[in-house]
Amino acid sequence: MADLVITIDGPAGSGKSTVARLLAKKLDASFLDTGAMYRTVTLAAMQSGVNMSDQEKLLEVMEKKNLNFSSREGIMLAHIDGADVSEQIREPEVTANAHYVASAAKLREKLVEMQRDFAAGEEKIVTEGRDQGTVAFGDADIKFYLTAQAGERAKRRLTELRAKGRSDRLEDVQQAIEERDKSDKNRAVGPLRPADDAIVIDTTELSIEEVVETVLGCVKEKCPG
Ligand code: DC
């Protein structure tokens, strides 16, 4: 296990990916975007044309395909059978189908195992997702849970989509975010919730820089070394 494990969980659009990436950079730690893993399995299943609600078929895809994850300069790279799919896993169709993989207990077990293996090879790690502090790294050194009002999270997501040249409507983006929240919070395995010992930060009124400063302050206080 790494000497320092920091978990950041939270719903879509809470800023956790950006904050985790910047925090990892400041601490010279590795960064693990576990959402990228769920997305990659989802894409592999879509490419294979299997029934997404059939857990056994999803498991088969995971076993047959060579899925590889690495982190380079704070960016998670994902490969399926040697092909770089790091961009493709961000497509809205993959986002919309990811809940199938996220709610399949056996797949979550395997992905958590992969996350722990990844951490074992690192000295310091900042890992983000939905269940990092509650399931994957229950004994993490510091746990954060970032949240923000759904309307604000939708605005942030819309800005990202516009930057990619898309012209989605705010109402649709907000509705999709609220649906994902519901599915993330209500699944039987690894549901989205703050760990009992997590530091909860509402980022609605905060800039990314302010969140990073707050998080960094907590880390320094708790782990001065
Ligand atoms: O954070 P994200 O939007 O990239 O996550 C993609 C999907 O994976 C989303 O449906 C939530 C799910 N997920 C999860 O269930 N557990 C995690 N640790 C990370 C992501």
CSV table of C-alpha atoms and ligand atoms in Angstrom, one decimal:
chain,number,residue,atom,x,y,z
A,1,MET,CA,0.0,0.0,0.0
A,2,ALA,CA,1.1,3.6,-0.7
A,3,ASP,CA,2.6,5.7,2.2
A,4,LEU,CA,-0.1,8.3,1.6
A,5,VAL,CA,-3.6,7.6,0.3
A,6,ILE,CA,-6.0,10.5,-0.2
A,7,THR,CA,-9.5,9.7,-1.5
A,8,ILE,CA,-11.9,12.2,-3.1
A,9,ASP,CA,-15.4,11.1,-3.7
A,10,GLY,CA,-18.5,13.0,-4.9
A,11,PRO,CA,-21.1,13.3,-7.6
A,12,ALA,CA,-20.6,14.2,-11.3
A,13,GLY,CA,-19.6,17.8,-11.7
A,14,SER,CA,-18.6,18.3,-8.0
A,15,GLY,CA,-15.1,19.2,-9.3
A,16,LYS,CA,-13.4,16.1,-7.8
A,17,SER,CA,-11.5,15.1,-10.9
A,18,THR,CA,-9.9,18.6,-11.4
A,19,VAL,CA,-9.2,19.0,-7.7
A,20,ALA,CA,-7.7,15.5,-7.4
A,21,ARG,CA,-5.5,16.1,-10.4
A,22,LEU,CA,-4.2,19.5,-9.1
A,23,LEU,CA,-3.8,18.1,-5.6
A,24,ALA,CA,-1.8,15.2,-6.9
A,25,LYS,CA,0.5,17.6,-8.8
A,26,LYS,CA,1.1,19.8,-5.8
A,27,LEU,CA,1.9,16.8,-3.6
A,28,ASP,CA,3.9,15.0,-6.3
A,29,ALA,CA,1.6,12.1,-6.0
A,30,SER,CA,0.0,9.7,-8.5
A,31,PHE,CA,-3.5,10.3,-9.6
A,32,LEU,CA,-6.2,7.7,-10.2
A,33,ASP,CA,-9.4,8.5,-12.0
A,34,THR,CA,-11.5,5.5,-11.2
A,35,GLY,CA,-14.4,6.8,-13.3
A,36,ALA,CA,-12.1,6.2,-16.3
A,37,MET,CA,-12.0,2.5,-15.4
A,38,TYR,CA,-15.8,2.2,-15.3
A,39,ARG,CA,-16.0,4.1,-18.6
A,40,THR,CA,-13.4,1.8,-20.3
A,41,VAL,CA,-15.2,-1.4,-19.3
A,42,THR,CA,-18.5,0.2,-20.6
A,43,LEU,CA,-16.9,1.1,-23.9
A,44,ALA,CA,-15.4,-2.4,-24.3
A,45,ALA,CA,-18.8,-3.9,-23.7
A,46,MET,CA,-20.4,-1.5,-26.2
A,47,GLN,CA,-17.8,-2.4,-28.8
A,48,SER,CA,-18.5,-6.1,-28.1
A,49,GLY,CA,-22.2,-5.6,-28.6
A,50,VAL,CA,-23.2,-7.5,-25.4
A,51,ASN,CA,-26.4,-7.0,-23.4
A,52,MET,CA,-25.3,-4.4,-21.0
A,53,SER,CA,-27.6,-5.5,-18.2
A,54,ASP,CA,-26.1,-9.1,-18.3
A,55,GLN,CA,-23.4,-9.1,-15.6
A,56,GLU,CA,-21.9,-12.4,-16.7
A,57,LYS,CA,-21.5,-11.0,-20.2
A,58,LEU,CA,-19.8,-7.9,-18.9
A,59,LEU,CA,-17.5,-10.0,-16.8
A,60,GLU,CA,-16.6,-12.0,-19.9
A,61,VAL,CA,-15.7,-8.8,-21.8
A,62,MET,CA,-13.6,-7.7,-18.9
A,63,GLU,CA,-11.7,-11.0,-18.9
A,64,LYS,CA,-11.3,-11.3,-22.7
A,65,LYS,CA,-10.2,-7.7,-23.4
A,66,ASN,CA,-6.8,-6.4,-22.4
A,67,LEU,CA,-7.7,-3.3,-20.4
A,68,ASN,CA,-4.9,-1.1,-19.4
A,69,PHE,CA,-4.8,2.0,-17.3
A,70,SER,CA,-1.9,4.4,-16.7
A,71,SER,CA,-1.4,7.9,-15.5
A,72,ARG,CA,0.8,10.4,-17.4
A,73,GLU,CA,1.3,13.9,-16.3
A,74,GLY,CA,-1.9,13.9,-14.3
A,75,ILE,CA,-4.0,12.4,-17.2
A,76,MET,CA,-5.5,9.0,-17.0
A,77,LEU,CA,-4.8,7.0,-20.1
A,78,ALA,CA,-7.0,4.0,-21.0
A,79,HIS,CA,-6.3,1.3,-23.6
A,80,ILE,CA,-8.5,-1.5,-24.9
A,81,ASP,CA,-6.4,-4.2,-26.6
A,82,GLY,CA,-3.6,-1.7,-27.2
A,83,ALA,CA,-5.8,1.0,-28.7
A,84,ASP,CA,-5.8,4.4,-26.9
A,85,VAL,CA,-9.5,5.1,-25.9
A,86,SER,CA,-8.8,7.9,-23.4
A,87,GLU,CA,-10.9,10.4,-25.4
A,88,GLN,CA,-13.6,8.0,-26.6
A,89,ILE,CA,-14.5,7.0,-23.0
A,90,ARG,CA,-15.7,10.6,-22.4
A,91,GLU,CA,-18.3,10.4,-25.1
A,92,PRO,CA,-21.9,11.0,-23.9
A,93,GLU,CA,-23.0,7.5,-25.0
A,94,VAL,CA,-20.4,5.9,-22.8
A,95,THR,CA,-21.4,8.2,-19.9
A,96,ALA,CA,-25.1,7.2,-20.4
A,97,ASN,CA,-24.2,3.5,-20.3
A,98,ALA,CA,-21.7,3.5,-17.4
A,99,HIS,CA,-24.4,2.8,-14.8
A,100,TYR,CA,-24.7,-0.8,-16.0
A,101,VAL,CA,-21.1,-1.5,-15.1
A,102,ALA,CA,-21.3,0.7,-12.0
A,103,SER,CA,-24.2,-1.4,-10.6
A,104,ALA,CA,-22.7,-4.8,-11.4
A,105,ALA,CA,-21.4,-6.1,-8.0
A,106,LYS,CA,-18.9,-8.6,-9.5
A,107,LEU,CA,-17.4,-6.0,-11.8
A,108,ARG,CA,-17.1,-3.5,-9.0
A,109,GLU,CA,-15.2,-6.1,-7.0
A,110,LYS,CA,-12.7,-6.6,-9.8
A,111,LEU,CA,-12.3,-2.9,-10.4
A,112,VAL,CA,-11.7,-2.2,-6.7
A,113,GLU,CA,-9.1,-4.9,-6.8
A,114,MET,CA,-7.4,-3.2,-9.8
A,115,GLN,CA,-7.5,0.1,-7.9
A,116,ARG,CA,-5.8,-1.4,-4.9
A,117,ASP,CA,-3.2,-3.0,-7.1
A,118,PHE,CA,-2.6,0.4,-8.8
A,119,ALA,CA,-2.2,2.1,-5.4
A,120,ALA,CA,0.2,-0.6,-4.1
A,121,GLY,CA,2.7,0.3,-6.7
A,122,GLU,CA,2.7,4.0,-5.8
A,123,GLU,CA,4.4,6.0,-3.0
A,124,LYS,CA,1.6,8.6,-2.7
A,125,ILE,CA,-1.7,8.6,-4.4
A,126,VAL,CA,-4.8,10.8,-4.8
A,127,THR,CA,-7.7,8.6,-6.0
A,128,GLU,CA,-11.1,9.9,-7.0
A,129,GLY,CA,-14.5,8.3,-7.7
A,130,ARG,CA,-17.7,7.4,-5.8
A,131,ASP,CA,-16.5,4.6,-3.3
A,132,GLN,CA,-12.9,5.3,-2.8
A,133,GLY,CA,-13.2,6.3,0.9
A,134,THR,CA,-16.1,4.0,1.7
A,135,VAL,CA,-15.0,0.7,-0.1
A,136,ALA,CA,-11.7,0.8,-2.0
A,137,PHE,CA,-9.5,2.5,0.6
A,138,GLY,CA,-11.4,2.4,3.9
A,139,ASP,CA,-8.2,3.1,5.8
A,140,ALA,CA,-7.1,6.0,3.6
A,141,ASP,CA,-5.0,8.7,5.4
A,142,ILE,CA,-7.5,11.5,4.5
A,143,LYS,CA,-10.9,11.3,2.8
A,144,PHE,CA,-12.8,14.1,1.1
A,145,TYR,CA,-16.3,14.2,-0.2
A,146,LEU,CA,-17.0,17.1,-2.6
A,147,THR,CA,-20.5,18.1,-3.4
A,148,ALA,CA,-22.3,21.0,-5.1
A,149,GLN,CA,-25.9,21.9,-6.0
A,150,ALA,CA,-27.1,20.1,-9.1
A,151,GLY,CA,-27.8,23.4,-11.0
A,152,GLU,CA,-24.2,24.5,-10.5
A,153,ARG,CA,-22.8,21.1,-11.5
A,154,ALA,CA,-24.9,21.2,-14.7
A,155,LYS,CA,-23.5,24.7,-15.5
A,156,ARG,CA,-19.9,23.4,-15.1
A,157,ARG,CA,-20.6,20.3,-17.2
A,158,LEU,CA,-22.2,22.5,-19.9
A,159,THR,CA,-19.1,24.7,-20.0
A,160,GLU,CA,-17.0,21.5,-20.6
A,161,LEU,CA,-19.3,20.3,-23.4
A,162,ARG,CA,-19.3,23.8,-25.1
A,163,ALA,CA,-15.5,23.7,-25.0
A,164,LYS,CA,-15.8,20.5,-27.0
A,165,GLY,CA,-18.0,22.2,-29.6
A,166,ARG,CA,-21.3,20.6,-28.4
A,167,SER,CA,-24.5,22.6,-28.1
A,168,ASP,CA,-26.4,20.7,-25.4
A,169,ARG,CA,-29.1,22.5,-23.4
A,170,LEU,CA,-28.7,23.3,-19.8
A,171,GLU,CA,-32.0,21.6,-18.8
A,172,ASP,CA,-30.9,18.3,-20.5
A,173,VAL,CA,-27.5,18.4,-18.9
A,174,GLN,CA,-29.0,19.0,-15.4
A,175,GLN,CA,-31.6,16.2,-15.9
A,176,ALA,CA,-28.8,13.8,-16.9
A,177,ILE,CA,-26.8,14.8,-13.9
A,178,GLU,CA,-29.8,14.3,-11.6
A,179,GLU,CA,-30.4,10.8,-13.1
A,180,ARG,CA,-26.8,9.9,-12.6
A,181,ASP,CA,-27.0,11.1,-8.9
A,182,LYS,CA,-30.0,8.9,-8.4
A,183,SER,CA,-28.4,5.8,-9.9
A,184,ASP,CA,-25.1,6.5,-8.1
A,185,LYS,CA,-26.8,6.9,-4.7
A,186,ASN,CA,-29.3,4.1,-4.9
A,187,ARG,CA,-27.3,1.2,-6.2
A,188,ALA,CA,-26.9,-1.7,-3.8
A,189,VAL,CA,-23.1,-1.9,-4.2
A,190,GLY,CA,-20.6,0.9,-3.7
A,191,PRO,CA,-23.3,3.6,-3.5
A,192,LEU,CA,-22.2,7.2,-3.6
A,193,ARG,CA,-22.1,8.5,0.0
A,194,PRO,CA,-19.5,10.3,2.2
A,195,ALA,CA,-17.4,8.0,4.3
A,196,ASP,CA,-18.2,8.5,8.1
A,197,ASP,CA,-14.7,10.1,8.5
A,198,ALA,CA,-14.7,12.1,5.3
A,199,ILE,CA,-14.2,15.9,5.2
A,200,VAL,CA,-17.3,17.2,3.3
A,201,ILE,CA,-16.8,20.3,1.2
A,202,ASP,CA,-19.6,22.1,-0.6
A,203,THR,CA,-18.0,23.6,-3.7
A,204,THR,CA,-21.1,25.4,-5.1
A,205,GLU,CA,-19.7,28.8,-4.3
A,206,LEU,CA,-16.1,28.0,-4.6
A,207,SER,CA,-13.6,28.3,-7.4
A,208,ILE,CA,-11.4,25.3,-8.2
A,209,GLU,CA,-8.4,27.2,-6.8
A,210,GLU,CA,-10.3,27.8,-3.5
A,211,VAL,CA,-11.2,24.1,-3.2
A,212,VAL,CA,-7.6,23.0,-3.9
A,213,GLU,CA,-6.4,25.4,-1.2
A,214,THR,CA,-8.9,24.1,1.3
A,215,VAL,CA,-8.1,20.5,0.6
A,216,LEU,CA,-4.4,21.2,0.7
A,217,GLY,CA,-4.8,23.0,4.0
A,218,CYS,CA,-6.6,19.9,5.5
A,219,VAL,CA,-3.9,17.6,4.1
A,220,LYS,CA,-1.1,19.7,5.6
A,221,GLU,CA,-2.9,19.9,9.0
A,222,LYS,CA,-3.5,16.1,9.1
A,223,CYS,CA,-0.3,15.0,7.5
A,224,PRO,CA,2.3,17.7,8.2
A,225,GLY,CA,5.1,15.5,6.9
B,1,DC,O1,-16.7,10.1,-12.5
B,1,DC,P1,-17.2,9.7,-13.9
B,1,DC,O2,-18.3,10.5,-14.4
B,1,DC,O3,-16.1,9.5,-14.9
B,1,DC,O4,-17.7,8.2,-13.6
B,1,DC,C1,-18.2,7.4,-14.7
B,1,DC,C2,-19.2,6.4,-14.2
B,1,DC,O5,-18.6,5.4,-13.3
B,1,DC,C3,-20.4,6.9,-13.4
B,1,DC,O6,-21.6,6.2,-13.8
B,1,DC,C4,-20.1,6.6,-12.0
B,1,DC,C5,-19.3,5.4,-12.0
B,1,DC,N1,-18.2,5.3,-11.0
B,1,DC,C6,-18.5,4.4,-9.9
B,1,DC,O7,-19.6,3.8,-9.8
B,1,DC,N2,-17.5,4.3,-9.0
B,1,DC,C7,-16.4,5.0,-9.0
B,1,DC,N3,-15.4,4.8,-8.1
B,1,DC,C8,-16.1,5.8,-10.1
B,1,DC,C9,-17.1,6.0,-11.1
